[in-house]
mmCIF file of C-alpha atoms and ligand atoms in Angstrom:
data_model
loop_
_atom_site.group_PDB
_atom_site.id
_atom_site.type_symbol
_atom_site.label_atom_id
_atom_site.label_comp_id
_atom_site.label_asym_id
_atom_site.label_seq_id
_atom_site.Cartn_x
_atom_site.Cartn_y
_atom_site.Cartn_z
ATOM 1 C CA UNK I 1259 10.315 9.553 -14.162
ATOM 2 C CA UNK I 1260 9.485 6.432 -13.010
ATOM 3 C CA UNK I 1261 8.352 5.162 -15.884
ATOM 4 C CA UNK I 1262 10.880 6.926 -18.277
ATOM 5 C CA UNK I 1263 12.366 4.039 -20.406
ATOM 6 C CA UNK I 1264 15.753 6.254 -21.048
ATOM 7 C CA UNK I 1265 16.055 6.897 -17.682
ATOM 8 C CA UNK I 1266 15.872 3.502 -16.578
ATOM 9 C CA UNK I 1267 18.256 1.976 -19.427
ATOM 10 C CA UNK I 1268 20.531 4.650 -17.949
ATOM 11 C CA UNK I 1269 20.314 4.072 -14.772
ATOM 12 C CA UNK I 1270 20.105 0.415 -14.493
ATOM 13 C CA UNK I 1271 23.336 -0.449 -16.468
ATOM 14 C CA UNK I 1272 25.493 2.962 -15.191
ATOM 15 C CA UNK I 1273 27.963 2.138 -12.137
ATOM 16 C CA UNK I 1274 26.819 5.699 -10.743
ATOM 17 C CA UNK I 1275 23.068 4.555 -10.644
ATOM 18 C CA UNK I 1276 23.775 1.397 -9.125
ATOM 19 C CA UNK I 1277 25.815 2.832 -6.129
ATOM 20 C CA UNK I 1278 22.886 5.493 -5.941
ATOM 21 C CA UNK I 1279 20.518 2.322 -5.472
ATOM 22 C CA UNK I 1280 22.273 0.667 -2.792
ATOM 23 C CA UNK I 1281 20.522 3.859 -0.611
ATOM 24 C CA UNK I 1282 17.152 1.425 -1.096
ATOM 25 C CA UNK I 1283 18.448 -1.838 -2.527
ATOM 26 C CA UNK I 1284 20.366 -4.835 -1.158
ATOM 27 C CA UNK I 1285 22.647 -5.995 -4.160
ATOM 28 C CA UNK I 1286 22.286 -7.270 -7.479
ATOM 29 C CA UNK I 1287 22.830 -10.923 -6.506
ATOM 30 C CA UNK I 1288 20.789 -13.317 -4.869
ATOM 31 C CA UNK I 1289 23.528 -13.996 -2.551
ATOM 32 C CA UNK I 1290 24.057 -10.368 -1.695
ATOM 33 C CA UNK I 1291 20.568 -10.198 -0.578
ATOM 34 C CA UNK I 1292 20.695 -13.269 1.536
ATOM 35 C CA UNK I 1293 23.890 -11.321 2.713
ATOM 36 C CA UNK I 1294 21.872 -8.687 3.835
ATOM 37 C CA UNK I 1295 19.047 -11.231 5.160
ATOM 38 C CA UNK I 1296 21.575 -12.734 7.520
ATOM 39 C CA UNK I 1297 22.718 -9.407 8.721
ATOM 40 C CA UNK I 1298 19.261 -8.093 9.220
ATOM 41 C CA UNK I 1299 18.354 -11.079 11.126
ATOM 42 C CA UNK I 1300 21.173 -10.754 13.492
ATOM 43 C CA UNK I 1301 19.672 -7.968 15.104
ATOM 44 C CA UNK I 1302 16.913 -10.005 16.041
ATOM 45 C CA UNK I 1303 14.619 -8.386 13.192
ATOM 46 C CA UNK I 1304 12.680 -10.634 10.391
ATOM 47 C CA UNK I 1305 13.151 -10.164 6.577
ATOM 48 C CA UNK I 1306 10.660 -10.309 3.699
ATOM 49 C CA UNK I 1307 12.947 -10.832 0.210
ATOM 50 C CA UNK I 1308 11.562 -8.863 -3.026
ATOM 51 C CA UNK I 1309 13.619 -9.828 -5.959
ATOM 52 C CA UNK I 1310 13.074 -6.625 -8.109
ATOM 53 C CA UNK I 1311 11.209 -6.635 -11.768
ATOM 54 C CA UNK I 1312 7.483 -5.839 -12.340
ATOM 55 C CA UNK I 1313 5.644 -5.695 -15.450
ATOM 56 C CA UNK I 1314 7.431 -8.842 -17.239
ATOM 57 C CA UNK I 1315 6.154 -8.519 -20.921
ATOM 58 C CA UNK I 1316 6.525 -12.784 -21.767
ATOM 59 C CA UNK I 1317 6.012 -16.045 -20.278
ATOM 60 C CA UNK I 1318 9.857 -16.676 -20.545
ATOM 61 C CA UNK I 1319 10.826 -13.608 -18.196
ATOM 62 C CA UNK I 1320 7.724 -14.646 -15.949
ATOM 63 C CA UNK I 1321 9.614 -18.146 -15.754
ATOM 64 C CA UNK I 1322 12.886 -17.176 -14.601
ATOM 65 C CA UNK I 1323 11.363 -14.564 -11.895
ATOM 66 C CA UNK I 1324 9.680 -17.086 -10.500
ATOM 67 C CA UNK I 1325 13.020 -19.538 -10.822
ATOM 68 C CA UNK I 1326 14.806 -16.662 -8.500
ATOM 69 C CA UNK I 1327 11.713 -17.343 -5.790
ATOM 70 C CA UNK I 1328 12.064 -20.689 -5.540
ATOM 71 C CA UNK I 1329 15.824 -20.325 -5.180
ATOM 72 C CA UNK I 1330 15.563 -17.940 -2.358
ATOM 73 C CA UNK I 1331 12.990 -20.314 -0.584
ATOM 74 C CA UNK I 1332 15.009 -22.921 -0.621
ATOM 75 C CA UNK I 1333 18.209 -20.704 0.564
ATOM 76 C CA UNK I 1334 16.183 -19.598 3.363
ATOM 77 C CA UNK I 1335 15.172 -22.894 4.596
ATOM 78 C CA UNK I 1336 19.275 -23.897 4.099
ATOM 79 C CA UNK I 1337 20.482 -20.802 5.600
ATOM 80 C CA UNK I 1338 17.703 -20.912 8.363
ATOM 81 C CA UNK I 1339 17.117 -17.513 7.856
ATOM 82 C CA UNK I 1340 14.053 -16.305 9.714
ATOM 83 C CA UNK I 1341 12.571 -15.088 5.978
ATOM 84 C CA UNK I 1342 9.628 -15.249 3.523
ATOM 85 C CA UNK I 1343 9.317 -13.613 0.004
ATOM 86 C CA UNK I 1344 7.316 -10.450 -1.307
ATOM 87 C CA UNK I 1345 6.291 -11.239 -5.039
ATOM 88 C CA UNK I 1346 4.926 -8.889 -7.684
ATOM 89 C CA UNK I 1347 2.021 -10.424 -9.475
ATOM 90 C CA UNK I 1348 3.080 -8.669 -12.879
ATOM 91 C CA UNK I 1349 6.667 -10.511 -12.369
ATOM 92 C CA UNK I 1350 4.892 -13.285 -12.789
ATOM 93 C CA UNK I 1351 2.938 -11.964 -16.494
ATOM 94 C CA UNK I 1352 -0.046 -10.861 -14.775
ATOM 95 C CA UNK I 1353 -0.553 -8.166 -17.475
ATOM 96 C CA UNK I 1354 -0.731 -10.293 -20.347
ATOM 97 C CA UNK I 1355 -1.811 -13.692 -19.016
ATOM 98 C CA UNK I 1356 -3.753 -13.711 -15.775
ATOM 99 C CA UNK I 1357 -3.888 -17.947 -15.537
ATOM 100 C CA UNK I 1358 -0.449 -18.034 -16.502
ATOM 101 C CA UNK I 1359 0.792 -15.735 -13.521
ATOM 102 C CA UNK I 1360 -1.737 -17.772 -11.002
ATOM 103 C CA UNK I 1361 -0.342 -20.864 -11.718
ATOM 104 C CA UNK I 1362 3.416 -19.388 -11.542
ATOM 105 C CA UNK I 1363 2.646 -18.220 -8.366
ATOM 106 C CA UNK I 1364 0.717 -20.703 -7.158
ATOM 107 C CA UNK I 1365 3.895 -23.142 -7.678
ATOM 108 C CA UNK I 1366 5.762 -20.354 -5.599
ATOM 109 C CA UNK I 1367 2.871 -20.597 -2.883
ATOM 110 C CA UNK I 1368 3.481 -24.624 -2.953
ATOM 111 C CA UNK I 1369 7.439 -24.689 -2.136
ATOM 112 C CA UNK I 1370 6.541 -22.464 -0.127
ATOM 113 C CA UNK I 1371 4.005 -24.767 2.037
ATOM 114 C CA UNK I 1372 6.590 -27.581 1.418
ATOM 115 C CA UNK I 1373 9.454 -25.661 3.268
ATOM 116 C CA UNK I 1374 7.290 -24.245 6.150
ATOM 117 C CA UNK I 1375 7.120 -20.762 4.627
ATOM 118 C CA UNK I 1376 5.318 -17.608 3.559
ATOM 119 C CA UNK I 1377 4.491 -15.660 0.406
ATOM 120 C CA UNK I 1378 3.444 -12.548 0.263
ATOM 121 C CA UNK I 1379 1.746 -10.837 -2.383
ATOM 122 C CA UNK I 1380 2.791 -6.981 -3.086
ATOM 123 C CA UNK I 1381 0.317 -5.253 -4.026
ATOM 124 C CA UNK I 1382 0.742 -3.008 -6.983
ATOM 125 C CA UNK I 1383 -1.738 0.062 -8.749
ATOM 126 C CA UNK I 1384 -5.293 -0.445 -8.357
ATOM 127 C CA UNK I 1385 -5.465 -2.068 -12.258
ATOM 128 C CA UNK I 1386 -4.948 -5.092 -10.225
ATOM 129 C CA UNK I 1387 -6.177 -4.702 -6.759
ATOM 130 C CA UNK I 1388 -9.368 -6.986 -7.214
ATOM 131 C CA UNK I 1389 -7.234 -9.528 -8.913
ATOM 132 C CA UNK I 1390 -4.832 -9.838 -6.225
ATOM 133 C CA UNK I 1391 -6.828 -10.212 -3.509
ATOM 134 C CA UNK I 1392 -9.297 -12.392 -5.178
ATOM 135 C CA UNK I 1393 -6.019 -14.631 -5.841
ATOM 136 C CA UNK I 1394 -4.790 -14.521 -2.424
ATOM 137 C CA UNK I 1395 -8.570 -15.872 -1.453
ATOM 138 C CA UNK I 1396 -8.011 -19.134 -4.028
ATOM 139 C CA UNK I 1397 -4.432 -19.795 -3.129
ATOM 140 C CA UNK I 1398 -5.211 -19.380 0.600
ATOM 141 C CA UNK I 1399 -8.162 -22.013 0.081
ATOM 142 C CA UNK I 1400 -5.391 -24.300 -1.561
ATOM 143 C CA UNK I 1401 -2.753 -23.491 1.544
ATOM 144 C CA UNK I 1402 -4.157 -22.167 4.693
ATOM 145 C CA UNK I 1403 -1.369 -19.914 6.287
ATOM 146 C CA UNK I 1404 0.847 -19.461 3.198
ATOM 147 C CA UNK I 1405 0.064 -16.387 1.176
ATOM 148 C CA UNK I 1406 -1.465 -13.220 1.972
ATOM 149 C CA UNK I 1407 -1.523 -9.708 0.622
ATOM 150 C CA UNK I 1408 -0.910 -6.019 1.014
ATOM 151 C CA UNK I 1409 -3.917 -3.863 1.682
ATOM 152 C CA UNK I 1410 -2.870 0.030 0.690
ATOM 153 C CA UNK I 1411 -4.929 2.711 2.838
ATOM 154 C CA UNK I 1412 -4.918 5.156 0.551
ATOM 155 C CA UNK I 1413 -7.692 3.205 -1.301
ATOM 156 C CA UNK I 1414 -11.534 3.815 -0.312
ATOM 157 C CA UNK I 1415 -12.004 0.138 -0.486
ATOM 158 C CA UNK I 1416 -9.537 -1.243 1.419
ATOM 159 C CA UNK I 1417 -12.464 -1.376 5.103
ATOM 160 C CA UNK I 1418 -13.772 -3.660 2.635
ATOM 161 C CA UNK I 1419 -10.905 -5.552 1.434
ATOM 162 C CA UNK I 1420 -9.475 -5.472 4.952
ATOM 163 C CA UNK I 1421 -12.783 -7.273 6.725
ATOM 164 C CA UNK I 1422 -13.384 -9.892 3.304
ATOM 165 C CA UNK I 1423 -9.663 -11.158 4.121
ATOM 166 C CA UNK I 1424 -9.372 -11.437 7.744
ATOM 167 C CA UNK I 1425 -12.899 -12.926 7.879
ATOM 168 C CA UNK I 1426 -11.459 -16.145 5.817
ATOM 169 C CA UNK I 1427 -8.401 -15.791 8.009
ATOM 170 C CA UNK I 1428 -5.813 -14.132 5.678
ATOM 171 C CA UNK I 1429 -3.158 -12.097 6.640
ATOM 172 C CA UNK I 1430 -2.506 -8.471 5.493
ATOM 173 C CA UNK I 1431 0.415 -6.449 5.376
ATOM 174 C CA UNK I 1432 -0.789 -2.947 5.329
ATOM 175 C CA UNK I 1433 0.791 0.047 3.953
ATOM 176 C CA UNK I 1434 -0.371 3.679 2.758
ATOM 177 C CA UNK I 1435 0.334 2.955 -0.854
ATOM 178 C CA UNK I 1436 2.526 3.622 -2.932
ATOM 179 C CA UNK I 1437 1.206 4.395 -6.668
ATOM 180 C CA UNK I 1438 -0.517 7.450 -8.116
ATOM 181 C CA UNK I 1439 -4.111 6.625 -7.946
ATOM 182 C CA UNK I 1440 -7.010 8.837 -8.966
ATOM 183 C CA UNK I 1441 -8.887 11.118 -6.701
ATOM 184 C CA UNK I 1442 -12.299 8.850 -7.234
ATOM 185 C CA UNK I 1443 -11.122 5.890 -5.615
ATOM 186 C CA UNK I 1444 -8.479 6.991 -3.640
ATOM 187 C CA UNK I 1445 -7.846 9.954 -0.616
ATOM 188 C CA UNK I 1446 -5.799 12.436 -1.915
ATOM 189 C CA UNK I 1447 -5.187 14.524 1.110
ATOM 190 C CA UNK I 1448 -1.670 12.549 3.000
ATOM 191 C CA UNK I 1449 -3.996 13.594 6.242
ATOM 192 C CA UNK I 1450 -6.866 11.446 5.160
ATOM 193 C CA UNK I 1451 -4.516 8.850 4.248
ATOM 194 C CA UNK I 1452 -3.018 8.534 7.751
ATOM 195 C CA UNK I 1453 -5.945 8.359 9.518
ATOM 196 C CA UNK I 1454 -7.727 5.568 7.537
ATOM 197 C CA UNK I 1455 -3.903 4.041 8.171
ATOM 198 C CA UNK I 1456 -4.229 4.386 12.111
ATOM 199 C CA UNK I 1457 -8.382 3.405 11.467
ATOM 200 C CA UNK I 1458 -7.300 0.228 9.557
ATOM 201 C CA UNK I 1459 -4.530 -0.632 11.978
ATOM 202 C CA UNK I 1460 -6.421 -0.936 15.352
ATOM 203 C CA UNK I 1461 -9.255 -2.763 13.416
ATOM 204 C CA UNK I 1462 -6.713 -5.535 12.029
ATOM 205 C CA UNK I 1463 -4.691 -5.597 15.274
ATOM 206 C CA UNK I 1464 -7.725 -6.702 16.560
ATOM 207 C CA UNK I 1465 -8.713 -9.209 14.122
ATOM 208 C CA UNK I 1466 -7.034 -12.453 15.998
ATOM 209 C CA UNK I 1467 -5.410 -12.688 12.344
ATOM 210 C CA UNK I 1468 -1.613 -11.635 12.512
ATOM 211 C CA UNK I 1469 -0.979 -8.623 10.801
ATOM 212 C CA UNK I 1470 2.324 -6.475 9.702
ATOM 213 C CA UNK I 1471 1.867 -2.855 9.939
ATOM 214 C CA UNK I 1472 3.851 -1.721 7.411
ATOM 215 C CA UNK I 1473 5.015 2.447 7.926
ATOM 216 C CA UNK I 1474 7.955 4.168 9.174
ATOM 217 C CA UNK I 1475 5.311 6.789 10.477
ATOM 218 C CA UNK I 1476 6.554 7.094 14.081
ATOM 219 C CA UNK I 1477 3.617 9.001 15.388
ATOM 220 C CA UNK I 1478 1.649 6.020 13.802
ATOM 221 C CA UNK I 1479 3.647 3.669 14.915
ATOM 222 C CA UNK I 1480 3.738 5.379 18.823
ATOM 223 C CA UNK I 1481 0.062 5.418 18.247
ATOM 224 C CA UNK I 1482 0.021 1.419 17.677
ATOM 225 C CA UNK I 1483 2.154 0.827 20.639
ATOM 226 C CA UNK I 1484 -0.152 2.614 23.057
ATOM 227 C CA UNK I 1485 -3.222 1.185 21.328
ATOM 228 C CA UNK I 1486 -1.221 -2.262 22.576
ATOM 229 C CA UNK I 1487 -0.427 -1.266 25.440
ATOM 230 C CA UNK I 1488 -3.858 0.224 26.693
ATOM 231 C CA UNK I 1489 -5.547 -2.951 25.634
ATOM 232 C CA UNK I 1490 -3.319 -5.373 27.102
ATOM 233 C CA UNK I 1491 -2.964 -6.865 23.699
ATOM 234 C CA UNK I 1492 -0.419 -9.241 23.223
ATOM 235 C CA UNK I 1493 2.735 -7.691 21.071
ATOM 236 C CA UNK I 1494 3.014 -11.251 19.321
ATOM 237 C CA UNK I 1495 -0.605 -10.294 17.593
ATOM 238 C CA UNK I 1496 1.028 -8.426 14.516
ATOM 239 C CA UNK I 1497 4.214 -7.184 13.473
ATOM 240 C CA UNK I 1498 6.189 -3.636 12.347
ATOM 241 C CA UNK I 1499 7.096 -3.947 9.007
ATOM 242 C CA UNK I 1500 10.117 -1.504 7.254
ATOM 243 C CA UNK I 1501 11.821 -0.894 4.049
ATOM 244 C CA UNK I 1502 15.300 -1.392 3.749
ATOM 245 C CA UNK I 1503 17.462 1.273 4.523
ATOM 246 C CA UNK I 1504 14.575 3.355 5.885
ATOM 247 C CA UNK I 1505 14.549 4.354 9.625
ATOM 248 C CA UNK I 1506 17.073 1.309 10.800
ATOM 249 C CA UNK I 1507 17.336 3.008 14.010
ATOM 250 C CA UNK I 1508 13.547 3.198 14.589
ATOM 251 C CA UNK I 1509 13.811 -1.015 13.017
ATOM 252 C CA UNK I 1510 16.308 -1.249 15.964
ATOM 253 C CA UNK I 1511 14.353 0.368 18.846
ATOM 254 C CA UNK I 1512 11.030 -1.664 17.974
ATOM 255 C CA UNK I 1513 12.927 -4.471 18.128
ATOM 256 C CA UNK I 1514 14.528 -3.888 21.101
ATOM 257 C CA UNK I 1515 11.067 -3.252 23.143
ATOM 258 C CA UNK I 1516 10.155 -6.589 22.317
ATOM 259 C CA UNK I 1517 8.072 -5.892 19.166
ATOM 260 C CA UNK I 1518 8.361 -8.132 15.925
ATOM 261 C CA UNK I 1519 10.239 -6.189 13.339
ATOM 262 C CA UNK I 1520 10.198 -7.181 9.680
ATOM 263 C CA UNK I 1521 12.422 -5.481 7.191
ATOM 264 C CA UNK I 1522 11.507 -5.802 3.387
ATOM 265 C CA UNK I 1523 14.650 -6.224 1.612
ATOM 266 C CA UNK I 1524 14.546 -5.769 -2.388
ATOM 267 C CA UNK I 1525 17.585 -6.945 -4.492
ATOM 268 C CA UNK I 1526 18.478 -7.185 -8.458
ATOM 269 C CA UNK I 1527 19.276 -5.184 -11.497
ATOM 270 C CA UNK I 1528 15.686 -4.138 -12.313
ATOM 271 C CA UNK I 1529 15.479 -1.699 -9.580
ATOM 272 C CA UNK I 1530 14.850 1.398 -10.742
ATOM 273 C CA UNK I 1531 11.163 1.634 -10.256
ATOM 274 C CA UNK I 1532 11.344 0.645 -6.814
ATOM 275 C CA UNK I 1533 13.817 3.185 -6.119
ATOM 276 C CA UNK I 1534 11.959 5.981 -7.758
ATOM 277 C CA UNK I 1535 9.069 5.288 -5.790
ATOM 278 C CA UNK I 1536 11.085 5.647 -2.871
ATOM 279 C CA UNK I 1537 12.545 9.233 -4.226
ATOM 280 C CA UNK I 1538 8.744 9.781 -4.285
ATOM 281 C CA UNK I 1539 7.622 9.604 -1.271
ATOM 282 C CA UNK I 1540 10.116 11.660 0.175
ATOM 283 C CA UNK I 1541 11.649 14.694 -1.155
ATOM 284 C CA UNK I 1542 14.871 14.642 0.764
ATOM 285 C CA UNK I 1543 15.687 11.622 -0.893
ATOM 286 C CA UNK I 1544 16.155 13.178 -4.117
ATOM 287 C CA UNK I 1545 18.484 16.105 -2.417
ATOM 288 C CA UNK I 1546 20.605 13.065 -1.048
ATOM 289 C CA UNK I 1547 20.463 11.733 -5.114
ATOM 290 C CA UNK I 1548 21.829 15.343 -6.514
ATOM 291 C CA UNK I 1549 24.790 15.545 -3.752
ATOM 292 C CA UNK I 1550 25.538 11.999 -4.688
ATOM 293 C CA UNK I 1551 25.548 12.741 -8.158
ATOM 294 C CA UNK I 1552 27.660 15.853 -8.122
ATOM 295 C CA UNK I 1553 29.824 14.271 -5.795
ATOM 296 C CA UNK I 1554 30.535 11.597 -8.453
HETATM 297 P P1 FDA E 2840 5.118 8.416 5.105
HETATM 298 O O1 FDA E 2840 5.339 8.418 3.632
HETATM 299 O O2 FDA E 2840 4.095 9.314 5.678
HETATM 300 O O3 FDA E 2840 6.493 8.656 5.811
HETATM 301 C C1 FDA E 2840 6.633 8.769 7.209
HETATM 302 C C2 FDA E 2840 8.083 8.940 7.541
HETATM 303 O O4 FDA E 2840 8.792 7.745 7.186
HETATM 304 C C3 FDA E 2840 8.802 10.025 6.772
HETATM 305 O O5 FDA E 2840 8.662 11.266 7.397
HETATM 306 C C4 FDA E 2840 10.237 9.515 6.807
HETATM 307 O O6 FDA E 2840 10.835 9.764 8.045
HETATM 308 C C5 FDA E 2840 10.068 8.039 6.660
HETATM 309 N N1 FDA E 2840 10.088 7.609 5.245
HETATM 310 C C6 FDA E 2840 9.042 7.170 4.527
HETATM 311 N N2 FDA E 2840 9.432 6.833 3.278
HETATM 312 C C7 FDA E 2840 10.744 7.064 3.224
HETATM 313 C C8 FDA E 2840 11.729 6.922 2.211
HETATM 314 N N3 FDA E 2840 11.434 6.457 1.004
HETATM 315 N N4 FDA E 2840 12.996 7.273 2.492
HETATM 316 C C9 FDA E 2840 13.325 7.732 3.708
HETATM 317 N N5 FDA E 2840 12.443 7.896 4.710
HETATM 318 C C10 FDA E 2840 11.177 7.568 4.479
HETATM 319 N N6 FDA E 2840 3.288 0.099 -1.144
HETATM 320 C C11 FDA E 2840 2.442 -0.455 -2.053
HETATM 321 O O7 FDA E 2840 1.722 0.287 -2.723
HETATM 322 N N7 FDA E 2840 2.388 -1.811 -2.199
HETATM 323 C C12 FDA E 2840 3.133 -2.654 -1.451
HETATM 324 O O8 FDA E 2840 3.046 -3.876 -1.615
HETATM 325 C C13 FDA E 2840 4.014 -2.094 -0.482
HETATM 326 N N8 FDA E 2840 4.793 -2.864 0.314
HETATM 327 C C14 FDA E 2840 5.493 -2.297 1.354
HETATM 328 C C15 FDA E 2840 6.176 -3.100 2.268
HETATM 329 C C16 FDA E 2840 6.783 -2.534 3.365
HETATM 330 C C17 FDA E 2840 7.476 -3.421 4.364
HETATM 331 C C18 FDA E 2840 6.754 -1.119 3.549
HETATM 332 C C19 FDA E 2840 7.376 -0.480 4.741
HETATM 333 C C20 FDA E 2840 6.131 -0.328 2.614
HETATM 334 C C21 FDA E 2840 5.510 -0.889 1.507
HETATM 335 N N9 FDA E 2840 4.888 -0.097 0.568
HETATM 336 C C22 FDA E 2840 4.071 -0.687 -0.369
HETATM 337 C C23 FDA E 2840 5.176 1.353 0.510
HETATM 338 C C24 FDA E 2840 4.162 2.173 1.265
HETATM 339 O O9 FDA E 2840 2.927 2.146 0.604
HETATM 340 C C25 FDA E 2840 4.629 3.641 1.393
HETATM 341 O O10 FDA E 2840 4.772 4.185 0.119
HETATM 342 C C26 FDA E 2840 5.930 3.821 2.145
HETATM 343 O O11 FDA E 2840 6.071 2.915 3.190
HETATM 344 C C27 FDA E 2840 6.026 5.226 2.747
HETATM 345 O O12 FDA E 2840 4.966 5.466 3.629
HETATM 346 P P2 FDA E 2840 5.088 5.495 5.238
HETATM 347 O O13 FDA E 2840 3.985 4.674 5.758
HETATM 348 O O14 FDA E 2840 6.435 5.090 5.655
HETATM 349 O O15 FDA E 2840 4.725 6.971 5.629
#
């Protein structure tokens, strides 16, 4: 469904579909996200900003994603919202011209180091896992601090991945994954998932790199705070990361125990892939779609 053109025309322009969205996204507007960011940040908890699109099919629409990033960058730093920005390399025409989409985000990367902030590289279906963390490695060698990546644990390589970046100092958001991948390079079994999750978790929390562990998993996420706790490791060594409108009381309780707390907050019209990924991963999601649709 996800990638059912129909679907998506439907669904993207329909008043129905775009109440049914608010369930994962922030708004439409930049402002209503930075709305949402200022909200978010009142409860003491951090924001990453995704404005929505992926798979951009010309230089043009690669252009004016990247326009919206260096809008919110310099909203955040005028706001003082405590904020960086989650970017999608095929926003930025990855699929049809690699160099292109490096330098794009590589400008991104650069107001970014200007205002004191922090891009973050999603990381999208193994097609492009190599890429993206081989251009994390270049644009961290241009600015030191200001980009990192997402590692996803269902992948075998990501030990690998996970060592090459923090060894140059690079910081990882890591996440189970969210893409169908096949059963060669990836764990298909959610079990096997999980545990190279908790695996990968302890090993970066002990890196000396700061890390976001990114999963509303709360026996993982119990399992990370004893780990902490049963080391004496400092909490300021990594933070939780969450998707918007996913788990805000568990976001609230972290947050509350002194933990850092980031909350990924996508926003725009193009959001229907993001929200069927969320359906996805969790069947009661789509029950609460159906009532919402009969009910409208
Ligand atoms: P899991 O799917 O096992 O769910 C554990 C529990 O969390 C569920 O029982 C439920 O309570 C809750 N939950 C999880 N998903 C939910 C949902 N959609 N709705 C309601 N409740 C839900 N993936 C990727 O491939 N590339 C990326 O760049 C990113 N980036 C990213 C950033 C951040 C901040 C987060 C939190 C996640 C991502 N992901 C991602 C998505 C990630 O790979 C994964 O698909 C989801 O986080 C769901 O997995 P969990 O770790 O939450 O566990």
């Amino acid at each position: 469904m996800s990638r059912n053109r129909i679907a998506r025309t439907w669904a993207e322009r329909s008043s129905v579909g775009r109440r049914l969205s608010s369930r994962f996204v922030a708004g439409m507007t930049v402002e209503a996200a930075l709305r949402a960011a200022e909200a978010v940040n009142r409860e003491g908890i951090a924001v990453s900003l995704d404005s929505l699109g992926e798979g951009v099919t010309d230089a043009g629409q690669a252009h004016r994603s990247a326009s919206v990033y260096h809008r919110l960058i310099d909203e955040i730093g005028q706001r003082g919202l405590n904020a960086n920005v989650s970017v999608k390399l095929s926003q930025m025409g990855m699929e049809f011209d690699p160099e292109l989409a490096e330098a794009i985000v590589a400008g991104i990367v650069a107001h970014a180091d200007e205002a004191g902030n922090f891009v973050r590289l999603d990381m999208e279906g193994s097609a492009y896992t190599e890429a993206t963390v081989g251009m994390t490695e270049r644009l961290h060698g241009r600015w030191p601090g200001r980009v990192g990546t997402v590692l996803q644990a269902y992948l075998h390589r990501t030990a690998d991945d996970a060592a090459r970046l923090v060894g140059q100092g690079i910081r990882i958001r890591l996440c189970k994954g969210a893409y169908q991948e096949p059963a060669a390079i990836a764990f298909a079994e959610k079990a096997d998932v999980d545990e190279n999750y908790t695996r990968l978790m302890f090993y970066l929390a002990t890196s000396g790199v700061f890390c976001g562990m990114a999963t509303h998993d709360e026996a993982i996420i119990q399992s990370m705070c004893a780990f902490i706790e049963e080391n004496e490791l400092p909490k300021s060594l990594f933070e939780f990361q969450m998707l918007y409108g996913v788990r805000r009381d568990l976001q609230r309780r972290l947050a509350s125990q002194g933990y850092g707390v980031r909350v990924y907050i996508p926003f725009g019209a193009e959001w229907y892939p993001y929200f069927m990924r969320r359906l996805a991963e969790r069947p009661a999601n789509v029950l609460f779609l159906a009532k919402n649709l009969l009910r409208s």
